[in-house]
Coordinates of C-alpha atoms in Angstrom, one line a residue:
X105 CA 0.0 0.0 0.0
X106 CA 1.8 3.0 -1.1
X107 CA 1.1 6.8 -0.2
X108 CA 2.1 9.7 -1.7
X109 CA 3.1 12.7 0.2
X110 CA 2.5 16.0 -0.5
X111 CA 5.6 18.0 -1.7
X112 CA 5.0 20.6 0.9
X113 CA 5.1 18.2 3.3
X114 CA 7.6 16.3 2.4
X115 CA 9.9 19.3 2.5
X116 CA 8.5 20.9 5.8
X117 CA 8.8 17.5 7.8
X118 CA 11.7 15.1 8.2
X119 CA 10.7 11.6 8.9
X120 CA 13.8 9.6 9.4
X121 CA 14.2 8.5 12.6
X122 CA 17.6 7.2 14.4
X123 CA 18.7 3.7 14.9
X124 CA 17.3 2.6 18.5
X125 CA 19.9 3.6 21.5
X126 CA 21.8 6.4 19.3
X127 CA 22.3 9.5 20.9
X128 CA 19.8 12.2 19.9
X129 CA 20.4 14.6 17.0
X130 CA 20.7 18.1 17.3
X131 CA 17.0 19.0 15.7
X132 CA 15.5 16.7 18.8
X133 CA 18.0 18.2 21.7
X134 CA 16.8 22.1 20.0
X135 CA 13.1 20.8 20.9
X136 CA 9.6 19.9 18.5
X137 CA 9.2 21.5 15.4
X138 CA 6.3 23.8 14.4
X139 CA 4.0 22.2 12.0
X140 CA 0.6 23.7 10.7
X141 CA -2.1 21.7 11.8
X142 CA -3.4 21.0 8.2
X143 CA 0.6 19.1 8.1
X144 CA 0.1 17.4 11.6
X145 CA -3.2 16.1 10.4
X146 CA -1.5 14.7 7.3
X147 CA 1.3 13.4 9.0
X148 CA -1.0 11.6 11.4
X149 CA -3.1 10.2 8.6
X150 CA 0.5 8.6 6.8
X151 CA 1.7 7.3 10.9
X152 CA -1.8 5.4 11.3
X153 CA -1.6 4.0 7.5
X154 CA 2.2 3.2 8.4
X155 CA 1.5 1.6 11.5
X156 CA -1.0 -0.6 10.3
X157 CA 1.1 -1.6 7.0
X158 CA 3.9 -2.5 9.6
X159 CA 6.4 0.0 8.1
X160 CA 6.9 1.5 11.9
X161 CA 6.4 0.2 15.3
X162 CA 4.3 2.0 18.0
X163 CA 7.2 2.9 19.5
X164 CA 8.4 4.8 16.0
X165 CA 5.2 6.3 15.8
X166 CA 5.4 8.0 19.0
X167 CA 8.5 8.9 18.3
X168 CA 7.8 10.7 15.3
X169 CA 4.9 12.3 15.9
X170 CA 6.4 13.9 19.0
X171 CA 9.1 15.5 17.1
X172 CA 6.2 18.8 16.2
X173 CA 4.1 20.7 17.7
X174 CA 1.0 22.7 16.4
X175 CA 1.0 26.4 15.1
X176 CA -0.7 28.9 13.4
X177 CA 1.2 30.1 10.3
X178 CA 0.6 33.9 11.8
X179 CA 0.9 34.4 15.5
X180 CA 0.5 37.2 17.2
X181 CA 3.7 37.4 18.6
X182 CA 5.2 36.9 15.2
X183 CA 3.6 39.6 14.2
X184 CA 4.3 41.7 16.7
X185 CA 8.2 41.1 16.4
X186 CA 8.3 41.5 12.7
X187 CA 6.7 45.1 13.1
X188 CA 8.6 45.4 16.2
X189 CA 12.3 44.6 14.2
X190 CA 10.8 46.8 11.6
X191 CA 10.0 49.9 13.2
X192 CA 13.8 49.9 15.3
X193 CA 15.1 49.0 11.9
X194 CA 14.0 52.1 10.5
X195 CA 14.0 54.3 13.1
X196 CA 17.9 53.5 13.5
X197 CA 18.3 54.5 9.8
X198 CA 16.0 57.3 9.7
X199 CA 18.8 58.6 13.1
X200 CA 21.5 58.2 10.2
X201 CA 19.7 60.1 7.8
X202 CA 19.5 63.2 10.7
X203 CA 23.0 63.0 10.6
X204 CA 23.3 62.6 14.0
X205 CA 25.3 66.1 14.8
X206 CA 25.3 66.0 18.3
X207 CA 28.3 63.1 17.3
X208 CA 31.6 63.8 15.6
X209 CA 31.4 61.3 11.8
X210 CA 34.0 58.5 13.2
X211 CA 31.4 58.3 16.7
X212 CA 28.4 58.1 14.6
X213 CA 30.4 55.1 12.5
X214 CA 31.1 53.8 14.7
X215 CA 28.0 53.7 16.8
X216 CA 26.2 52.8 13.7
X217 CA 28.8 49.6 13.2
X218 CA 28.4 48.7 16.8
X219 CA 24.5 48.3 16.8
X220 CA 24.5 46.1 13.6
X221 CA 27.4 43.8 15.0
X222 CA 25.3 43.7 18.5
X223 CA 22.5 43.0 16.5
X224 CA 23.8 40.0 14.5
X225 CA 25.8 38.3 17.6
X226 CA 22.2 38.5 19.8
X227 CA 20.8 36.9 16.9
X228 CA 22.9 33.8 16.6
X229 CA 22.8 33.7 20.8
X230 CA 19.3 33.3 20.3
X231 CA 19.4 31.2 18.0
X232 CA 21.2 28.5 20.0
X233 CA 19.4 29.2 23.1
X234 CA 15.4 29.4 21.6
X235 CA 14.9 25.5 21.4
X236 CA 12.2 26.1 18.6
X237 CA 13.5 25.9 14.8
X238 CA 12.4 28.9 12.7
X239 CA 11.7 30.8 16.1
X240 CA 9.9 34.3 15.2
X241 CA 12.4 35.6 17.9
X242 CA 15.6 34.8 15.8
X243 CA 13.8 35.5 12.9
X244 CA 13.0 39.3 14.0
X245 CA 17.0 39.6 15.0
X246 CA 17.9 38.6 11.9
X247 CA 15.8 40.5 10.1
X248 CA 16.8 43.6 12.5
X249 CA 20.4 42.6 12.3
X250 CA 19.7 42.9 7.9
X251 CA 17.8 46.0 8.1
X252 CA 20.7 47.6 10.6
X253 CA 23.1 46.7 8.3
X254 CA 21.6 49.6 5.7
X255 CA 22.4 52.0 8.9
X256 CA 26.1 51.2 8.2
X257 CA 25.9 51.7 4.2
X258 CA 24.0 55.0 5.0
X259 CA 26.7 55.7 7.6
X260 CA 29.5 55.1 5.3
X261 CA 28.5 57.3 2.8
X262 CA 27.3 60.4 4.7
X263 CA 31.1 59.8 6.0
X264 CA 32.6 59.9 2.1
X265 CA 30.1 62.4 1.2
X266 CA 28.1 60.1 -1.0
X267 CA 24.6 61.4 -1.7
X268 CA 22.0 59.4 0.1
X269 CA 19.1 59.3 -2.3
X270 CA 21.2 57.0 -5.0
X271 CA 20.1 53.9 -5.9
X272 CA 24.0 52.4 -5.7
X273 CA 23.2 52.4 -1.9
X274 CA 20.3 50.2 -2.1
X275 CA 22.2 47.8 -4.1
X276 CA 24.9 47.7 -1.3
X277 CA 22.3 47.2 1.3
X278 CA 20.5 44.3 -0.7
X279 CA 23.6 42.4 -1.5
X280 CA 25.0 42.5 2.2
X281 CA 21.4 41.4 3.4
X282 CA 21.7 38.4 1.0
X283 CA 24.8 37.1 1.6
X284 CA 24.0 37.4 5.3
X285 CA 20.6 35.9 4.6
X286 CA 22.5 32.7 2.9
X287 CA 25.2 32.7 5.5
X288 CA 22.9 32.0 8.5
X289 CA 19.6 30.3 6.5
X290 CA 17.7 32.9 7.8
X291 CA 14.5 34.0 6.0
X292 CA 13.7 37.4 7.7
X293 CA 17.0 38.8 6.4
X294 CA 16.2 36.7 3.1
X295 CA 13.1 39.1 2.8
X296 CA 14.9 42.4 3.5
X297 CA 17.9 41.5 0.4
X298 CA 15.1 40.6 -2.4
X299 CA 12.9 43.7 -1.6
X300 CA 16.0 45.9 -1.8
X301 CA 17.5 43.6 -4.8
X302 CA 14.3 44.2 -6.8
X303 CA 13.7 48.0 -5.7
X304 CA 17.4 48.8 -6.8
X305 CA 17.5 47.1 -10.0
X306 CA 13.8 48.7 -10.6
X307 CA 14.6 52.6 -9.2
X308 CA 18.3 52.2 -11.4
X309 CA 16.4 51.0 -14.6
X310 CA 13.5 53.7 -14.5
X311 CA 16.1 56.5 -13.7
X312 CA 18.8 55.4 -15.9
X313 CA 17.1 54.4 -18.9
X314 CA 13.5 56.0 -18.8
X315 CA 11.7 53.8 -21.1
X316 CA 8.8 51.4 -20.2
X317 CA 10.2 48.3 -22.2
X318 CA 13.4 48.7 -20.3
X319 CA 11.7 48.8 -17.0
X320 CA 9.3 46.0 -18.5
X321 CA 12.5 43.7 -19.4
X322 CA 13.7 44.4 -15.6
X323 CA 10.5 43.2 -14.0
X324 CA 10.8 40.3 -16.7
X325 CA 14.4 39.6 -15.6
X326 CA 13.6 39.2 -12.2
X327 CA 10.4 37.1 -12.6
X328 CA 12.9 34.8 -14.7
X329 CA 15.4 34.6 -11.6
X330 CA 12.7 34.3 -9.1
X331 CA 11.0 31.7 -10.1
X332 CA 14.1 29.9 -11.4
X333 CA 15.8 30.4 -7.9
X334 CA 12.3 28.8 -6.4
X335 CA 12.9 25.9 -8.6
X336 CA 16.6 25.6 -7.6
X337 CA 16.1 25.8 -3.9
X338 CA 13.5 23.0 -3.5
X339 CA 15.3 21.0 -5.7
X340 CA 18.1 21.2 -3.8
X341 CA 19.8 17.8 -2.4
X342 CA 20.1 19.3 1.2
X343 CA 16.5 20.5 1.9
X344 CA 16.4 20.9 5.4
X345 CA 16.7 25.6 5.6
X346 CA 16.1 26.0 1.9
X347 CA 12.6 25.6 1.3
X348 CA 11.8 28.7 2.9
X349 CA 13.9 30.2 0.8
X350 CA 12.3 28.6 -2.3
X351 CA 9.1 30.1 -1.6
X352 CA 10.3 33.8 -1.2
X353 CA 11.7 33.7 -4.7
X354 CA 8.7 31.9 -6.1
X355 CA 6.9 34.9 -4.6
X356 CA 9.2 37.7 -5.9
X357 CA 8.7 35.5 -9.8
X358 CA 5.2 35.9 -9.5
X359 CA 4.5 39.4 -8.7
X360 CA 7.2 41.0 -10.9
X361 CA 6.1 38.5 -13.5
X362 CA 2.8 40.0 -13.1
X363 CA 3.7 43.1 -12.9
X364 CA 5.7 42.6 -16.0
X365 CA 2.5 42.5 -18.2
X366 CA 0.5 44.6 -16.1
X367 CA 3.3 47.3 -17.1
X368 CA 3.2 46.0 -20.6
X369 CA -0.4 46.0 -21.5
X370 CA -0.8 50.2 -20.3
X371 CA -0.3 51.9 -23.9
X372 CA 2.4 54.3 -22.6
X373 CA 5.3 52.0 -24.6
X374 CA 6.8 53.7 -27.7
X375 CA 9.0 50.8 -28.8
X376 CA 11.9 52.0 -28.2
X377 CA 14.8 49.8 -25.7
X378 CA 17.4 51.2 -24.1
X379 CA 20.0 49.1 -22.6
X380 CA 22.9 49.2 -20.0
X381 CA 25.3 46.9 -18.4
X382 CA 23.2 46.4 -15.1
X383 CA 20.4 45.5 -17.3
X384 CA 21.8 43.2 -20.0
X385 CA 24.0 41.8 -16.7
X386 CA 20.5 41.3 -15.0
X387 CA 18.9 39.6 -17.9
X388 CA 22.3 37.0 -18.4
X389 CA 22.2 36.4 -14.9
X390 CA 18.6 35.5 -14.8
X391 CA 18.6 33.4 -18.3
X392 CA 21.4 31.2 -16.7
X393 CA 19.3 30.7 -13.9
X394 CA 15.8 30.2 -15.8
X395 CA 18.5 27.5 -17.5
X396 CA 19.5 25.4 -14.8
X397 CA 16.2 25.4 -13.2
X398 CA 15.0 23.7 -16.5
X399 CA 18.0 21.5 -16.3
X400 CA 17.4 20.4 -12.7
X401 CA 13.7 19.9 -12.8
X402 CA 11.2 17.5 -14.3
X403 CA 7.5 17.6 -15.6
X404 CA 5.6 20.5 -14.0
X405 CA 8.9 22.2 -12.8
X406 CA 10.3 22.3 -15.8
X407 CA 7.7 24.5 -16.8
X408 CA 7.7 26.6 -13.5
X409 CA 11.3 27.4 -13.9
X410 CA 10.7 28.5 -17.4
X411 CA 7.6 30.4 -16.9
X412 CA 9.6 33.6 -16.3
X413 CA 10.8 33.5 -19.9
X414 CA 8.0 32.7 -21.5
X415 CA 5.9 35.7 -19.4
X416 CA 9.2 37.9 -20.5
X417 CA 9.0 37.3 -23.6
X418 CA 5.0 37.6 -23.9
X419 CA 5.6 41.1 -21.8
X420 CA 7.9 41.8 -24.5
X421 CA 5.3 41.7 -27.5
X422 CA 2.9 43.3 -26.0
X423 CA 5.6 46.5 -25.6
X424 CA 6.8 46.6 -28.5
X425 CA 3.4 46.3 -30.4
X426 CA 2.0 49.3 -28.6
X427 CA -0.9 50.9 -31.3
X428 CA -1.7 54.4 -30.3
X429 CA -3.7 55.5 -27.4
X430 CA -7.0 58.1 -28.6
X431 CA -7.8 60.6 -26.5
X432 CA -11.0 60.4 -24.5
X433 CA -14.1 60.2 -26.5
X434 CA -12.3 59.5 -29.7
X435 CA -13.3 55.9 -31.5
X436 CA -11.3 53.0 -30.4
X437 CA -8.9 51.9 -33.8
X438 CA -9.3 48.0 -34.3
X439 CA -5.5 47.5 -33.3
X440 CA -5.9 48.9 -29.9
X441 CA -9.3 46.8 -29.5
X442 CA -6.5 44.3 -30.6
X443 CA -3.8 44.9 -28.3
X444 CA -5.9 44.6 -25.4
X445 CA -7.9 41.8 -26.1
X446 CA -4.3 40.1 -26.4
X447 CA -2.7 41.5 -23.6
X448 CA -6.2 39.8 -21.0
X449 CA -5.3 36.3 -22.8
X450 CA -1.9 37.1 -22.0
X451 CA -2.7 38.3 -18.8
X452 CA -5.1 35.3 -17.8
X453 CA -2.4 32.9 -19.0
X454 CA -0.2 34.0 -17.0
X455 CA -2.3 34.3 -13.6
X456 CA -3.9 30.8 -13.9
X457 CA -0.2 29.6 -14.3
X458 CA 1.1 31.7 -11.0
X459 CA -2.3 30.0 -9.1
X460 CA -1.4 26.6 -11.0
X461 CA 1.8 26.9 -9.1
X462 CA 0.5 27.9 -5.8
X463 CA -1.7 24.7 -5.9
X464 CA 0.5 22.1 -6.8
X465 CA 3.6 24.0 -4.2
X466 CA 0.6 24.1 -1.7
X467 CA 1.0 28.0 -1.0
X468 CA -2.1 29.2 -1.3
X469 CA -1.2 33.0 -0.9
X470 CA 0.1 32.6 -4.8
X471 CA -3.1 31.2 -5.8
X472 CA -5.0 34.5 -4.5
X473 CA -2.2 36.5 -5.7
X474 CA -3.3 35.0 -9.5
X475 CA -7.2 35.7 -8.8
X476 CA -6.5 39.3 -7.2
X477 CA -4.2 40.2 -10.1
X478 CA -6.5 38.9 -12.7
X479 CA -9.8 41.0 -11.2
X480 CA -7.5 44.2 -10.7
X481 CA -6.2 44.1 -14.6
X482 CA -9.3 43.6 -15.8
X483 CA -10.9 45.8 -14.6
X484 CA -8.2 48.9 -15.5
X485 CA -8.2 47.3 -19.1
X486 CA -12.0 47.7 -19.0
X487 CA -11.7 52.0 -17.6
X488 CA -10.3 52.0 -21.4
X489 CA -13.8 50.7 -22.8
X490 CA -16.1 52.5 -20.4
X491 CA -14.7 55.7 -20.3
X492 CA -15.4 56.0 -24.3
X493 CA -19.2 55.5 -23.3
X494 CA -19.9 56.3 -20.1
X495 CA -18.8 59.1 -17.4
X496 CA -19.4 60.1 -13.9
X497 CA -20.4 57.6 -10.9
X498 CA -21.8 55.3 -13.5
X499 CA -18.3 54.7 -14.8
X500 CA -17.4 53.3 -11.3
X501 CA -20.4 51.5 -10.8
X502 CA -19.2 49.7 -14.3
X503 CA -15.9 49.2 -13.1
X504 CA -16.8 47.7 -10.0
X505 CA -19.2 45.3 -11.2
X506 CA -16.5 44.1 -13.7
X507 CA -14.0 44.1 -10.4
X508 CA -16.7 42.2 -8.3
X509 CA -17.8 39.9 -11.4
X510 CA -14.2 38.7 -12.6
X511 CA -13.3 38.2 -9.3
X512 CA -15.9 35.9 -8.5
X513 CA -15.3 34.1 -11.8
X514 CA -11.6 33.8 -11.0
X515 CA -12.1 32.6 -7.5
X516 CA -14.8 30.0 -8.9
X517 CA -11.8 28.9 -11.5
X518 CA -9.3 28.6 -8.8
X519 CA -11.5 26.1 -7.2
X520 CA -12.2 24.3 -10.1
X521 CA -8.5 23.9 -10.3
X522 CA -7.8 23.2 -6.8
X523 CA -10.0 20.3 -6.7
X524 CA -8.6 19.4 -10.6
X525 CA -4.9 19.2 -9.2
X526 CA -5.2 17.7 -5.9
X527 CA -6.1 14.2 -7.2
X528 CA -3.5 14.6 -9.7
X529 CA -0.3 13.1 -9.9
X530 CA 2.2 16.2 -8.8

């Protein structure tokens, strides 16, 4: 009698047990691990059907099912340190911003240097002393610790008289949070470097370049590296840290590969690229990594790590065929009737792929990502119709019954597809 587990929970939970009369590991000496109680009930359903197929004793059992404990996926203490981390975090870099001129440069440093290093050595004492893995309290250090370390970048160039509102400085901030991210597994910090990664290359493409298919093919690049990353980290041999990590770039891949077309399908695009090195780099970067997610995968992966290039390349089309706009209360040319009707096929594509992936990867926060983006576009693709034929509050009672009805639609499709893909072979 054979079962198969759910991806999600085969990666969240570790079943292998230790020979009888070994020594325990260091995940059972650091205490239970949290487990949703949607994967406990799971787990207990697989125990009971192992138990009676003889493939573990009572004893085992016991054994394993003791190894977690029950939690909500938000608590409020979670919460509460997250926003807690967040507000110190900024405050402590809004301080640098003010200069600080009660303090000569080299005190203000070095004040600066001492807070992050406090930071990211109370971390890692926590982390050794909470016996809880993926504790919200190391998480909020660490994520303090990676916000902090923007107070030194800050620091640092107030000190060499670099101005403060250049997007060079973001970069800085976002690669340090990475690498300290990936250095200590930690998710919080994880968060911080991707939202700074993506803002820099986003604020340095729109105020380099200045043209919408440049800033298109930067949402498109990272879309292509976030969900490739996604790909690579669940796929990884060593699972135990990383599929946390898996999901934040699947998240980043979704929404700028969203955004991507949302961006796209608005007839602001003149057709003309511009490139630069940060750009083209992004774009290599992100096709190598679109590449070995491909490589790595099978089946349905294969076509998750490659969804970024195809939505890149569908962005692409619909920027460079822009027709042009008429002005309100001028007739509607059959190529921009065209061009939009293309751009919601594109656009619904591409969101029942992103809720595809957020059923079969069990994250269900990508699924209503899909229906919420597909209700919003929509219904801003529809303003273009209505406004040509009708003005005032009727216009937004239009729009809002075309929000409300394609939402409902959407939502009625992601169930069809839920129950479609749950019975399926993943």
């Amino acid at each position: 009698m054979a079962h198969r587990s759910p991806d999600r929970h085969a990666e969240d939970m570790s079943t292998d047990l230790p020979p009888p009369g070994s020594p325990p590991d260091a995940r059972q000496r650091r205490g239970p691990t949290p487990a949703t109680p949607g994967q406990l009930a799971w787990l207990g359903h697989e125990v009971a059907a192992w138990r009676a197929d003889g493939i573990l004793t009572d004893e085992q059992a016991t054994l394993l099912l003791g190894r977690y404990h029950p939690v909500r996926r938000l608590e409020l203490s979670r919460i509460a340190l997250w926003l807690g981390a967040g507000f110190v975090g900024i405050g402590i870099i809004w301080l640098v911003a003010a200069n600080l001129d009660q303090l000569p440069p080299l005190a203000r440093f070095g004040a600066v240097v001492l807070l992050w290093l406090g930071s990211v050595v109370a971390a890692e004492v926590l982390d050794h002393r909470v016996r809880t893995r993926r504790s919200p309290v190391v998480g909020a250090a660490r994520g303090l610790a990676g916000l902090l370390y923007g107070a030194v970048v800050m620091q640092a160039a107030q000190s060499l008289q670099v101005p403060a509102y250049d997007a060079t400085l973001v970069g800085i901030w976002a690669a340090g949070a990475l690498l300290y991210a990936y250095a200590v597994r930690g998710v919080a910090p994880l968060v911080v470097g991707v939202l700074l990664a993506s803002g820099w290359l986003l604020w340095h493409t729109g105020e380099s370049l200045q043209r919408q298919p440049s800033f298109v093919l930067a949402l498109g690049a990272l879309a292509m590296a976030g969900l490739a990353l996604g790909r690579l980290h669940d796929s990884a041999a060593d699972r135990a840290g990383w599929s946390h990590f898996g999901t934040v770039w699947r998240f980043l891949g979704a929404v700028t590969g969203l955004a991507a077309l949302f961006v796209a399908a608005l007839p602001w695009g003149d057709g003309d690229t511009r490139y630069d090195a940060w750009l083209v780099g992004a774009l290599v970067v992100a096709a190598l990594l679109a590449g070995a997610g491909a490589l790595r995968s099978t089946g349905a992966g294969r076509l998750e790590a490659a969804g970024g290039v195809v939505i890149l390349a569908l962005a692409m089309v619909l920027t460079w065929w822009s027709p042009e706009t008429p002005d309100v209360g001028d007739q509607i040319s059959a190529a921009a009737w065209l061009h939009a009707i293309v751009a919601i096929v594109f656009f619904v594509a591409a969101a029942a792929g992103v809720a595809a992936i957020g059923v079969l990867r069990d994250e269900a926060a990508l699924t209503w990502i899909g229906v919420a983006a597909l209700a919003l576009f929509t219904t801003v693709q529809s303003f273009a119709v209505f406004a040509q034929v009708i003005t005032g509050a009727w216009l937004f009672v239009a729009l809002g019954l075309v929000f409300a009805g394609t939402g409902w639609i959407a939502d009625r499709a992601r169930r069809e597809m839920v129950e479609a893909l749950e019975g399926a072979d993943r």
